[in-house]
């Protein structure tokens, strides 16, 4: 144990950056606070432009050798990282829960296995990545995915390691080197990932982790001329700042942003299923980008839907996320809680009716809330709350349902509950969304394109789309033997 280590449930976490295969401390620190009880877990190195620049330099220096490493060897190391994640799964789960307040049982059974899968999936996908050669007047066209260079990956706090590795894994698989900047509210599992990657044999400088406030070090990372790709998951205002900063070097960007996704419930839907899907929207205390926070329910079933929803939501247990019985944990930060309550109180003042909740709970908890009598152009319908706050509106027919669903500036996801497959097809075709779920929610396959339309994002990642983003695609045209240019 050193002055640069903190412990969470007996797990030691290094509080420094990881640059060029070495731990590097900053002179200043910032406190990392647990949302469960407000306790300070420790002091984390507070990065400056100096550490950001050093991390990019380390990534640049490590790039040629990693890019030249055969695909099979890169894949082997990614699988070794996945092994390390699985070996330390319990530790990662408890550290993440303590740091961000999401349910321990979800981290154990869903999220951390998924983190390991991120590495395995992109390692395997790399090995089968190919495009069939094609011919042009006897010439062969060969498409290759060339490593692009150092990548800056910037991630949020709501699913820290899951969202970080969903970028780190394909970036490394592609033969790139990485500077990861985790969110300042959840710095811990990124530090553990650095340890795991080093133990797995990832060469020094291939993965670097810089801790700190985005507002203080973001610019140094995103405006750096040696950075070849920036992948960001977070809010729209930050995305705009990053885009402006990246514009100086025309650095390609992938942006995964917020949402205000609808759940459309038609009268012909299985209402119990629709209610199950609806209650799921309180997962992670509503801090899920994909959450269907706007219920759009056909008038004829709205009353019954609401009755069953209230009954089911009433069975949810809110409390310590480390308890197996808990369904909803705390929100991440007092500032986030204030933001959530601000949205709700302004909505109520504007005429919204509280069906359930509508107020803070004890500590850092917010009562699961459903508001109705909300206008389509009101703030609560148009803006992302990122807390356990849902709205319910009704519609008369399919046309109105689609119009309301599409009438925000976002386009991340949509969920449709209907018993009529033809309706599902018609409605889905008209929805503006990166992902549409029909009679299900949150089924995600890493092969699928993932991203948002409009203000929900720019670009798609997943499967080959990830490699398309993280690589420089090259077409090599080879003349047939003996070909003469005048032919
Ligand atoms: P945020 O934009 O405040 O912060 C995200 C990251 O950006 C953090 O690491 C932060 O330090 C960094 N950052 C802040 N200012 C920066 C700057 N000027 N330059 C570079 N980096 C900077 O977002 P948040 O509050 O952490 O996350 C919540 C948001 O993320 C919500 O809008 C949510 O919908 C979105 N989100 C989207 C997805 C998706 O896949 N579409 C997934 C999860 C979360």
Short mmCIF file of C-alpha atoms and ligand atoms in Angstrom, two decimals:
data_model
loop_
_atom_site.label_atom_id
_atom_site.label_comp_id
_atom_site.label_asym_id
_atom_site.label_seq_id
_atom_site.Cartn_x
_atom_site.Cartn_y
_atom_site.Cartn_z
CA UNK A 1 0.00 0.00 0.00
CA UNK A 2 1.41 3.41 -0.97
CA UNK A 3 0.20 6.97 -0.64
CA UNK A 4 -1.04 6.51 -4.23
CA UNK A 5 -3.36 3.63 -3.46
CA UNK A 6 -6.91 3.58 -2.16
CA UNK A 7 -8.85 0.51 -1.14
CA UNK A 8 -12.46 -0.37 -1.83
CA UNK A 9 -13.79 -3.45 -0.06
CA UNK A 10 -10.22 -4.71 0.25
CA UNK A 11 -9.36 -4.05 -3.42
CA UNK A 12 -6.33 -1.81 -3.95
CA UNK A 13 -6.68 0.77 -6.71
CA UNK A 14 -3.83 2.97 -7.92
CA UNK A 15 -4.91 6.60 -7.97
CA UNK A 16 -2.34 7.78 -10.51
CA UNK A 17 -2.34 8.01 -14.29
CA UNK A 18 -0.96 5.16 -16.40
CA UNK A 19 1.34 6.60 -19.05
CA UNK A 20 3.87 4.71 -21.16
CA UNK A 21 3.66 1.68 -18.89
CA UNK A 22 4.34 3.62 -15.71
CA UNK A 23 2.32 5.13 -12.92
CA UNK A 24 2.56 8.92 -12.97
CA UNK A 25 1.27 11.19 -10.22
CA UNK A 26 0.08 14.77 -10.62
CA UNK A 27 0.88 17.39 -8.02
CA UNK A 28 -2.82 18.13 -7.53
CA UNK A 29 -5.57 15.64 -6.73
CA UNK A 30 -9.36 15.53 -6.69
CA UNK A 31 -11.60 13.55 -4.32
CA UNK A 32 -13.48 10.49 -5.55
CA UNK A 33 -16.78 10.23 -3.69
CA UNK A 34 -19.09 7.20 -3.43
CA UNK A 35 -22.72 7.96 -4.25
CA UNK A 36 -23.82 5.24 -1.84
CA UNK A 37 -23.01 7.18 1.31
CA UNK A 38 -21.10 10.28 0.22
CA UNK A 39 -17.85 8.95 1.64
CA UNK A 40 -14.56 10.04 0.08
CA UNK A 41 -12.92 6.92 -1.35
CA UNK A 42 -9.62 8.65 -1.95
CA UNK A 43 -7.72 11.34 -3.80
CA UNK A 44 -7.11 10.85 -7.53
CA UNK A 45 -4.35 12.40 -9.63
CA UNK A 46 -5.75 15.52 -11.24
CA UNK A 47 -4.36 15.56 -14.76
CA UNK A 48 -3.21 18.69 -16.54
CA UNK A 49 -2.30 19.40 -20.17
CA UNK A 50 1.19 18.13 -19.29
CA UNK A 51 0.01 14.58 -18.49
CA UNK A 52 -2.43 14.63 -21.41
CA UNK A 53 0.40 15.53 -23.79
CA UNK A 54 2.69 12.92 -22.25
CA UNK A 55 0.01 10.25 -22.72
CA UNK A 56 -0.45 11.12 -26.40
CA UNK A 57 3.35 11.05 -26.85
CA UNK A 58 3.48 7.59 -25.23
CA UNK A 59 0.65 6.38 -27.48
CA UNK A 60 2.44 7.78 -30.52
CA UNK A 61 5.73 6.11 -29.58
CA UNK A 62 4.06 2.73 -29.01
CA UNK A 63 2.00 2.87 -32.21
CA UNK A 64 4.39 1.55 -34.92
CA UNK A 65 5.23 -1.66 -33.07
CA UNK A 66 1.64 -2.38 -32.04
CA UNK A 67 0.33 -1.62 -35.53
CA UNK A 68 2.91 -4.05 -36.95
CA UNK A 69 2.00 -6.78 -34.45
CA UNK A 70 0.30 -9.63 -36.34
CA UNK A 71 -3.47 -9.77 -35.97
CA UNK A 72 -3.32 -13.18 -34.26
CA UNK A 73 -0.96 -11.83 -31.58
CA UNK A 74 -3.11 -8.75 -30.97
CA UNK A 75 -6.13 -11.03 -30.64
CA UNK A 76 -4.26 -13.29 -28.21
CA UNK A 77 -3.44 -10.34 -25.94
CA UNK A 78 -7.05 -9.08 -26.06
CA UNK A 79 -8.22 -12.54 -24.96
CA UNK A 80 -5.64 -12.43 -22.16
CA UNK A 81 -7.14 -9.10 -21.03
CA UNK A 82 -10.57 -10.74 -21.05
CA UNK A 83 -9.15 -13.56 -18.91
CA UNK A 84 -7.85 -10.93 -16.47
CA UNK A 85 -11.24 -9.24 -16.33
CA UNK A 86 -12.91 -12.58 -15.59
CA UNK A 87 -10.33 -13.41 -12.94
CA UNK A 88 -10.95 -10.08 -11.20
CA UNK A 89 -14.66 -9.91 -11.94
CA UNK A 90 -15.75 -9.75 -8.30
CA UNK A 91 -13.24 -6.99 -7.57
CA UNK A 92 -14.26 -4.96 -10.60
CA UNK A 93 -17.93 -5.36 -9.69
CA UNK A 94 -17.62 -4.11 -6.12
CA UNK A 95 -15.27 -1.26 -7.06
CA UNK A 96 -17.62 -0.09 -9.84
CA UNK A 97 -20.69 -0.30 -7.61
CA UNK A 98 -18.96 1.66 -4.86
CA UNK A 99 -17.79 4.27 -7.34
CA UNK A 100 -20.96 4.83 -9.40
CA UNK A 101 -23.80 3.37 -7.32
CA UNK A 102 -25.16 0.96 -9.95
CA UNK A 103 -26.38 -2.44 -8.74
CA UNK A 104 -23.74 -4.94 -7.64
CA UNK A 105 -25.83 -7.85 -8.95
CA UNK A 106 -25.94 -6.23 -12.40
CA UNK A 107 -22.20 -5.67 -12.37
CA UNK A 108 -21.57 -9.26 -11.35
CA UNK A 109 -23.96 -10.98 -13.72
CA UNK A 110 -24.33 -8.64 -16.65
CA UNK A 111 -21.91 -5.76 -16.93
CA UNK A 112 -18.49 -7.23 -16.06
CA UNK A 113 -19.02 -10.42 -18.10
CA UNK A 114 -19.91 -8.03 -20.91
CA UNK A 115 -16.63 -6.15 -20.35
CA UNK A 116 -14.73 -9.41 -20.90
CA UNK A 117 -16.91 -10.13 -23.92
CA UNK A 118 -16.02 -6.73 -25.43
CA UNK A 119 -12.39 -7.89 -25.65
CA UNK A 120 -13.18 -11.40 -26.85
CA UNK A 121 -15.67 -10.23 -29.45
CA UNK A 122 -13.39 -7.67 -31.11
CA UNK A 123 -10.40 -10.04 -30.93
CA UNK A 124 -12.41 -12.69 -32.82
CA UNK A 125 -13.95 -10.18 -35.22
CA UNK A 126 -10.47 -8.90 -36.11
CA UNK A 127 -9.46 -12.37 -37.24
CA UNK A 128 -12.33 -12.68 -39.68
CA UNK A 129 -12.31 -9.08 -40.86
CA UNK A 130 -12.05 -9.12 -44.63
CA UNK A 131 -13.65 -7.87 -47.78
CA UNK A 132 -13.81 -10.05 -50.84
CA UNK A 133 -11.43 -8.86 -53.57
CA UNK A 134 -13.13 -7.57 -56.70
CA UNK A 135 -12.09 -6.90 -60.23
CA UNK A 136 -11.98 -3.84 -62.45
CA UNK A 137 -11.02 -4.56 -66.07
CA UNK A 138 -8.74 -7.39 -64.97
CA UNK A 139 -7.28 -5.43 -62.03
CA UNK A 140 -7.73 -6.72 -58.51
CA UNK A 141 -9.12 -4.42 -55.79
CA UNK A 142 -8.08 -5.39 -52.29
CA UNK A 143 -9.58 -3.60 -49.29
CA UNK A 144 -7.59 -3.43 -46.04
CA UNK A 145 -8.19 -1.91 -42.64
CA UNK A 146 -4.97 -0.13 -41.66
CA UNK A 147 -4.36 0.99 -38.07
CA UNK A 148 -4.98 4.74 -37.83
CA UNK A 149 -2.78 5.84 -34.92
CA UNK A 150 -3.30 7.12 -31.36
CA UNK A 151 -6.96 7.32 -30.33
CA UNK A 152 -8.43 9.45 -27.56
CA UNK A 153 -11.37 7.75 -25.86
CA UNK A 154 -13.51 9.82 -23.48
CA UNK A 155 -16.19 8.12 -21.42
CA UNK A 156 -19.02 8.92 -18.95
CA UNK A 157 -19.82 7.70 -15.45
CA UNK A 158 -23.07 5.80 -15.89
CA UNK A 159 -21.47 2.54 -17.07
CA UNK A 160 -17.78 3.36 -16.74
CA UNK A 161 -15.84 0.20 -17.58
CA UNK A 162 -18.48 -1.19 -19.92
CA UNK A 163 -18.51 1.94 -22.08
CA UNK A 164 -14.74 2.41 -21.90
CA UNK A 165 -13.97 -1.13 -23.04
CA UNK A 166 -16.57 -0.96 -25.81
CA UNK A 167 -14.15 1.60 -27.30
CA UNK A 168 -10.78 0.34 -25.98
CA UNK A 169 -11.26 -3.21 -27.31
CA UNK A 170 -11.93 -2.35 -30.99
CA UNK A 171 -9.35 0.46 -30.96
CA UNK A 172 -6.64 -1.93 -29.73
CA UNK A 173 -7.83 -4.76 -31.98
CA UNK A 174 -7.51 -2.40 -34.93
CA UNK A 175 -3.83 -1.91 -34.12
CA UNK A 176 -4.21 1.54 -32.63
CA UNK A 177 -2.87 2.87 -29.37
CA UNK A 178 -5.13 4.52 -26.83
CA UNK A 179 -5.40 7.35 -24.35
CA UNK A 180 -8.44 6.69 -22.17
CA UNK A 181 -9.95 9.56 -20.16
CA UNK A 182 -12.57 8.18 -17.77
CA UNK A 183 -15.17 10.41 -16.14
CA UNK A 184 -13.95 12.22 -13.04
CA UNK A 185 -16.87 10.89 -10.96
CA UNK A 186 -15.86 7.27 -11.67
CA UNK A 187 -12.10 6.97 -12.16
CA UNK A 188 -11.41 3.63 -10.47
CA UNK A 189 -12.12 0.73 -12.83
CA UNK A 190 -10.10 2.39 -15.64
CA UNK A 191 -7.11 2.24 -13.32
CA UNK A 192 -7.75 -1.46 -12.65
CA UNK A 193 -8.04 -2.04 -16.41
CA UNK A 194 -4.54 -0.60 -16.85
CA UNK A 195 -3.22 -3.19 -14.35
CA UNK A 196 -5.10 -6.01 -16.06
CA UNK A 197 -3.85 -5.00 -19.51
CA UNK A 198 -0.25 -4.81 -18.31
CA UNK A 199 -0.53 -8.24 -16.68
CA UNK A 200 -1.96 -9.59 -19.93
CA UNK A 201 1.19 -8.51 -21.76
CA UNK A 202 -0.08 -5.41 -23.56
CA UNK A 203 3.11 -3.49 -24.39
CA UNK A 204 3.86 -0.23 -22.56
CA UNK A 205 2.23 2.84 -24.11
CA UNK A 206 -0.41 0.92 -26.06
CA UNK A 207 -3.05 1.74 -23.43
CA UNK A 208 -2.69 4.93 -21.38
CA UNK A 209 -5.11 6.24 -18.78
CA UNK A 210 -5.28 9.90 -17.83
CA UNK A 211 -7.43 10.93 -14.89
CA UNK A 212 -8.94 14.34 -14.32
CA UNK A 213 -11.61 16.85 -15.20
CA UNK A 214 -12.66 16.98 -18.83
CA UNK A 215 -12.85 20.75 -18.67
CA UNK A 216 -9.18 20.88 -17.64
CA UNK A 217 -7.52 18.25 -19.84
CA UNK A 218 -10.08 17.59 -22.57
CA UNK A 219 -8.80 20.25 -24.92
CA UNK A 220 -5.18 19.12 -24.70
CA UNK A 221 -6.31 15.66 -25.78
CA UNK A 222 -8.88 16.49 -28.44
CA UNK A 223 -6.90 19.26 -30.16
CA UNK A 224 -3.65 17.30 -30.27
CA UNK A 225 -2.36 16.97 -33.85
CA UNK A 226 -0.98 13.45 -33.25
CA UNK A 227 -4.39 12.05 -32.33
CA UNK A 228 -5.97 10.19 -35.26
CA UNK A 229 -9.40 9.31 -33.81
CA UNK A 230 -11.59 10.59 -30.99
CA UNK A 231 -14.43 8.47 -29.67
CA UNK A 232 -16.64 10.14 -27.10
CA UNK A 233 -19.65 9.02 -25.10
CA UNK A 234 -21.33 11.71 -23.05
CA UNK A 235 -23.53 14.76 -23.25
CA UNK A 236 -24.42 16.96 -26.20
CA UNK A 237 -22.79 20.18 -24.87
CA UNK A 238 -19.47 18.38 -24.31
CA UNK A 239 -19.72 16.79 -27.76
CA UNK A 240 -20.03 20.24 -29.31
CA UNK A 241 -16.91 21.44 -27.48
CA UNK A 242 -14.98 18.35 -28.53
CA UNK A 243 -16.10 18.72 -32.14
CA UNK A 244 -14.89 22.32 -32.20
CA UNK A 245 -11.58 21.34 -30.65
CA UNK A 246 -11.07 18.39 -33.05
CA UNK A 247 -11.88 20.58 -36.05
CA UNK A 248 -8.44 22.22 -35.89
CA UNK A 249 -6.88 18.96 -37.13
CA UNK A 250 -9.95 17.49 -38.85
CA UNK A 251 -9.66 14.56 -36.45
CA UNK A 252 -12.41 12.01 -37.18
CA UNK A 253 -14.95 11.70 -34.39
CA UNK A 254 -17.42 9.13 -33.15
CA UNK A 255 -20.00 10.67 -30.84
CA UNK A 256 -22.44 8.65 -28.71
CA UNK A 257 -24.70 11.11 -26.96
CA UNK A 258 -27.91 11.53 -25.08
CA UNK A 259 -31.45 10.49 -25.81
CA UNK A 260 -35.11 11.04 -25.09
CA UNK A 261 -36.33 7.78 -26.45
CA UNK A 262 -40.00 6.79 -26.70
CA UNK A 263 -41.83 3.62 -25.66
CA UNK A 264 -44.85 3.30 -27.94
CA UNK A 265 -47.63 1.16 -26.51
CA UNK A 266 -50.41 0.29 -28.94
CA UNK A 267 -53.82 -0.96 -27.85
CA UNK A 268 -53.08 -4.32 -29.47
CA UNK A 269 -49.95 -4.86 -27.32
CA UNK A 270 -49.53 -7.47 -24.62
CA UNK A 271 -50.09 -4.99 -21.80
CA UNK A 272 -48.22 -6.99 -19.17
CA UNK A 273 -45.18 -7.11 -21.44
CA UNK A 274 -45.51 -3.38 -22.15
CA UNK A 275 -45.61 -2.65 -18.41
CA UNK A 276 -42.54 -4.84 -17.81
CA UNK A 277 -40.68 -2.92 -20.51
CA UNK A 278 -41.85 0.36 -18.99
CA UNK A 279 -40.70 -0.43 -15.46
CA UNK A 280 -37.27 -1.46 -16.79
CA UNK A 281 -36.71 2.20 -17.62
CA UNK A 282 -35.86 2.84 -13.95
CA UNK A 283 -32.76 0.63 -14.31
CA UNK A 284 -29.52 2.23 -13.12
CA UNK A 285 -31.70 4.89 -11.43
CA UNK A 286 -32.66 6.13 -14.89
CA UNK A 287 -29.07 6.91 -15.81
CA UNK A 288 -29.15 5.04 -19.11
CA UNK A 289 -28.71 6.82 -22.43
CA UNK A 290 -30.99 4.32 -24.18
CA UNK A 291 -33.79 4.59 -21.63
CA UNK A 292 -37.28 4.97 -23.08
CA UNK A 293 -38.23 7.89 -20.89
CA UNK A 294 -41.29 8.98 -22.86
CA UNK A 295 -44.24 6.62 -22.70
CA UNK A 296 -46.61 7.14 -25.63
CA UNK A 297 -49.71 5.06 -24.96
CA UNK A 298 -52.80 4.62 -27.12
CA UNK A 299 -55.74 6.41 -25.48
CA UNK A 300 -57.97 3.35 -25.14
CA UNK A 301 -55.46 1.48 -22.93
CA UNK A 302 -53.76 4.41 -21.18
CA UNK A 303 -55.72 4.11 -17.94
CA UNK A 304 -55.18 0.37 -17.61
CA UNK A 305 -51.50 0.68 -18.58
CA UNK A 306 -51.00 3.38 -15.94
CA UNK A 307 -52.77 1.31 -13.26
CA UNK A 308 -50.61 -1.73 -13.92
CA UNK A 309 -47.44 0.39 -14.19
CA UNK A 310 -48.06 2.05 -10.82
CA UNK A 311 -48.67 -1.34 -9.22
CA UNK A 312 -45.49 -2.84 -10.69
CA UNK A 313 -43.30 0.21 -9.99
CA UNK A 314 -44.56 0.13 -6.40
CA UNK A 315 -42.88 -3.25 -5.98
CA UNK A 316 -39.41 -1.88 -6.76
CA UNK A 317 -36.97 -1.68 -3.87
CA UNK A 318 -34.79 1.37 -3.62
CA UNK A 319 -31.70 1.22 -1.47
CA UNK A 320 -28.08 0.17 -1.10
CA UNK A 321 -26.91 -1.08 -4.52
CA UNK A 322 -24.78 -3.74 -2.82
CA UNK A 323 -27.90 -5.54 -1.53
CA UNK A 324 -29.20 -8.32 -3.74
CA UNK A 325 -32.79 -7.19 -3.18
CA UNK A 326 -32.25 -3.63 -4.39
CA UNK A 327 -33.71 -2.62 -7.75
CA UNK A 328 -32.84 1.08 -7.78
CA UNK A 329 -29.69 2.56 -6.30
CA UNK A 330 -28.61 6.15 -5.72
CA UNK A 331 -27.99 8.78 -8.36
CA UNK A 332 -24.40 9.58 -9.08
CA UNK A 333 -23.80 12.98 -7.50
CA UNK A 334 -25.55 15.73 -5.50
CA UNK A 335 -25.25 17.94 -8.57
CA UNK A 336 -27.05 15.36 -10.72
CA UNK A 337 -29.76 15.00 -8.09
CA UNK A 338 -30.30 18.74 -8.07
CA UNK A 339 -30.54 18.72 -11.86
CA UNK A 340 -33.11 15.91 -11.79
CA UNK A 341 -35.24 17.64 -9.17
CA UNK A 342 -35.02 20.91 -11.08
CA UNK A 343 -36.53 19.26 -14.16
CA UNK A 344 -39.33 17.67 -12.10
CA UNK A 345 -40.26 20.79 -10.13
CA UNK A 346 -40.30 22.95 -13.26
CA UNK A 347 -42.53 20.37 -14.97
CA UNK A 348 -44.94 20.35 -12.03
CA UNK A 349 -44.99 24.16 -11.99
CA UNK A 350 -45.83 24.04 -15.71
CA UNK A 351 -48.86 21.82 -15.02
CA UNK A 352 -47.59 18.24 -15.02
CA UNK A 353 -49.49 15.80 -12.81
CA UNK A 354 -47.44 13.51 -10.58
CA UNK A 355 -48.57 9.89 -10.95
CA UNK A 356 -45.81 8.57 -8.69
CA UNK A 357 -42.71 10.10 -7.08
CA UNK A 358 -41.95 13.70 -7.92
CA UNK A 359 -39.54 14.29 -5.06
CA UNK A 360 -36.16 13.40 -3.59
CA UNK A 361 -35.69 10.43 -1.31
CA UNK A 362 -33.18 10.20 1.52
CA UNK A 363 -29.51 10.81 0.77
CA UNK A 364 -28.65 10.63 -2.88
CA UNK A 365 -31.83 8.86 -3.98
CA UNK A 366 -34.64 10.14 -6.15
CA UNK A 367 -38.13 8.65 -5.93
CA UNK A 368 -39.06 6.78 -9.14
CA UNK A 369 -41.27 9.30 -10.89
CA UNK A 370 -43.96 9.26 -13.55
CA UNK A 371 -45.45 12.53 -14.80
CA UNK A 372 -48.44 13.00 -17.04
CA UNK A 373 -50.35 15.99 -18.48
CA UNK A 374 -47.15 17.15 -20.11
CA UNK A 375 -47.06 19.20 -23.30
CA UNK A 376 -45.09 17.95 -26.27
CA UNK A 377 -43.03 21.14 -26.45
CA UNK A 378 -42.34 21.25 -22.67
CA UNK A 379 -38.86 20.91 -21.24
CA UNK A 380 -39.65 17.61 -19.49
CA UNK A 381 -40.66 16.01 -22.81
CA UNK A 382 -37.86 17.52 -24.88
CA UNK A 383 -34.78 17.37 -22.62
CA UNK A 384 -32.84 14.41 -21.23
CA UNK A 385 -33.20 14.21 -17.42
CA UNK A 386 -30.85 11.25 -16.81
CA UNK A 387 -32.61 10.16 -13.63
CA UNK A 388 -35.61 7.97 -12.69
CA UNK A 389 -38.10 10.34 -14.27
CA UNK A 390 -40.56 9.24 -16.97
CA UNK A 391 -43.43 10.95 -18.73
CA UNK A 392 -46.67 9.55 -20.14
CA UNK A 393 -48.60 10.99 -23.09
CA UNK A 394 -51.42 9.47 -25.06
CA UNK A 395 -52.07 9.21 -28.78
CA UNK A 396 -55.15 8.50 -30.88
CA UNK A 397 -53.67 6.64 -33.84
CA UNK A 398 -50.49 5.40 -35.48
CA UNK A 399 -49.76 8.67 -37.27
CA UNK A 400 -49.92 10.63 -34.07
CA UNK A 401 -47.76 8.05 -32.25
CA UNK A 402 -45.02 8.35 -34.89
CA UNK A 403 -45.25 12.15 -34.95
CA UNK A 404 -44.84 12.42 -31.15
CA UNK A 405 -42.10 9.78 -31.10
CA UNK A 406 -39.98 11.65 -33.63
CA UNK A 407 -40.65 15.12 -32.27
CA UNK A 408 -37.48 15.75 -30.23
CA UNK A 409 -33.97 16.67 -31.33
CA UNK A 410 -32.72 13.18 -30.34
CA UNK A 411 -32.78 9.84 -32.16
CA UNK A 412 -30.97 7.23 -30.09
CA UNK A 413 -33.51 4.43 -29.62
CA UNK A 414 -37.20 3.57 -29.66
CA UNK A 415 -39.24 0.69 -28.27
CA UNK A 416 -42.51 -0.45 -29.81
CA UNK A 417 -45.05 -2.66 -28.04
CA UNK A 418 -47.64 -4.06 -30.41
CA UNK A 419 -49.27 -7.38 -31.16
CA UNK A 420 -49.44 -6.63 -34.88
CA UNK A 421 -46.24 -7.46 -36.82
CA UNK A 422 -47.34 -5.37 -39.80
CA UNK A 423 -47.87 -2.35 -37.59
CA UNK A 424 -44.46 -2.95 -36.04
CA UNK A 425 -42.89 -2.89 -39.49
CA UNK A 426 -44.77 0.23 -40.61
CA UNK A 427 -44.01 2.17 -37.43
CA UNK A 428 -40.37 1.08 -37.21
CA UNK A 429 -39.73 2.24 -40.77
CA UNK A 430 -40.83 5.75 -39.81
CA UNK A 431 -38.99 6.11 -36.50
CA UNK A 432 -35.79 8.16 -36.34
CA UNK A 433 -33.55 6.06 -34.09
CA UNK A 434 -30.24 4.19 -34.15
CA UNK A 435 -31.86 1.17 -32.47
CA UNK A 436 -35.51 0.08 -32.45
CA UNK A 437 -36.72 -2.71 -30.18
CA UNK A 438 -40.04 -4.38 -30.91
CA UNK A 439 -41.67 -6.06 -27.91
CA UNK A 440 -38.30 -6.17 -26.13
CA UNK A 441 -35.72 -3.81 -24.64
CA UNK A 442 -31.93 -3.59 -24.28
CA UNK A 443 -31.12 -6.65 -26.37
CA UNK A 444 -27.71 -5.69 -27.72
CA UNK A 445 -25.32 -7.61 -29.94
CA UNK A 446 -21.79 -6.32 -30.54
CA UNK A 447 -22.18 -7.19 -34.24
CA UNK A 448 -24.93 -4.61 -34.63
CA UNK A 449 -24.33 -0.98 -35.56
CA UNK A 450 -24.76 1.19 -32.48
CA UNK A 451 -25.19 4.95 -32.34
CA UNK A 452 -27.69 7.72 -32.59
CA UNK A 453 -29.26 10.00 -35.15
CA UNK A 454 -29.67 13.79 -34.91
CA UNK A 455 -28.33 15.09 -31.56
CA UNK A 456 -27.93 11.55 -30.23
CA UNK A 457 -24.70 11.10 -32.08
CA UNK A 458 -22.47 10.97 -35.09
CA UNK A 459 -21.38 7.68 -36.61
CA UNK A 460 -21.92 4.05 -35.66
CA UNK A 461 -19.72 1.58 -33.80
CA UNK A 462 -20.09 -2.19 -33.46
CA UNK A 463 -18.79 -5.16 -35.49
CA UNK A 464 -17.19 -4.08 -38.76
CA UNK A 465 -18.46 -0.52 -38.23
CA UNK A 466 -16.02 -0.19 -35.30
CA UNK A 467 -13.12 -1.19 -37.54
CA UNK A 468 -14.34 1.18 -40.25
CA UNK A 469 -14.10 4.00 -37.70
CA UNK A 470 -10.87 3.05 -35.96
CA UNK A 471 -8.97 2.22 -39.18
CA UNK A 472 -7.83 3.94 -42.32
CA UNK A 473 -9.51 1.94 -45.04
CA UNK A 474 -7.30 1.35 -48.03
CA UNK A 475 -8.10 -0.01 -51.48
CA UNK A 476 -5.10 -1.48 -53.29
CA UNK A 477 -5.53 -1.95 -57.03
CA UNK A 478 -3.15 -4.41 -58.68
CA UNK A 479 -2.74 -4.71 -62.40
CA UNK A 480 -2.80 -8.17 -64.02
CA UNK A 481 0.57 -9.62 -64.89
CA UNK A 482 2.03 -8.15 -68.05
CA UNK A 483 -0.50 -5.31 -68.17
CA UNK A 484 0.52 -2.29 -70.26
CA UNK A 485 -0.77 1.17 -69.39
CA UNK A 486 -1.95 1.83 -72.98
CA UNK A 487 -4.17 -1.26 -72.96
P1 LIG B 1 -20.30 14.63 -19.92
O1 LIG B 1 -20.39 15.08 -21.33
O2 LIG B 1 -20.44 15.64 -18.85
O3 LIG B 1 -18.90 13.91 -19.64
C1 LIG B 1 -18.47 12.80 -20.39
C2 LIG B 1 -16.96 12.78 -20.41
O4 LIG B 1 -16.49 13.94 -21.09
C3 LIG B 1 -16.29 12.81 -19.04
O5 LIG B 1 -15.18 11.95 -19.06
C4 LIG B 1 -15.84 14.25 -18.92
O6 LIG B 1 -14.73 14.42 -18.08
C5 LIG B 1 -15.46 14.55 -20.35
N1 LIG B 1 -15.39 15.97 -20.68
C6 LIG B 1 -16.06 17.01 -20.10
N2 LIG B 1 -15.73 18.17 -20.71
C7 LIG B 1 -14.84 17.87 -21.68
C8 LIG B 1 -14.13 18.63 -22.64
N3 LIG B 1 -14.27 19.94 -22.75
N4 LIG B 1 -13.29 17.99 -23.48
C9 LIG B 1 -13.15 16.65 -23.42
N5 LIG B 1 -13.79 15.87 -22.52
C10 LIG B 1 -14.62 16.47 -21.67
O7 LIG B 1 -21.38 13.47 -19.79
P2 LIG B 1 -21.76 12.66 -18.47
O8 LIG B 1 -22.62 13.52 -17.61
O9 LIG B 1 -20.53 12.04 -17.89
O10 LIG B 1 -22.62 11.48 -19.10
C11 LIG B 1 -23.99 11.53 -19.28
C12 LIG B 1 -24.33 11.72 -20.73
O11 LIG B 1 -23.77 10.67 -21.51
C13 LIG B 1 -25.82 11.65 -20.99
O12 LIG B 1 -26.19 12.65 -21.90
C14 LIG B 1 -26.00 10.27 -21.60
O13 LIG B 1 -27.14 10.13 -22.41
C15 LIG B 1 -24.75 10.14 -22.38
N6 LIG B 1 -24.48 8.73 -22.67
C16 LIG B 1 -24.60 8.29 -23.96
C17 LIG B 1 -24.38 6.96 -24.27
C18 LIG B 1 -24.50 6.46 -25.69
O14 LIG B 1 -23.96 5.41 -25.97
N7 LIG B 1 -25.17 7.17 -26.58
C19 LIG B 1 -24.03 6.07 -23.26
C20 LIG B 1 -23.94 6.55 -21.96
C21 LIG B 1 -24.15 7.88 -21.68
#
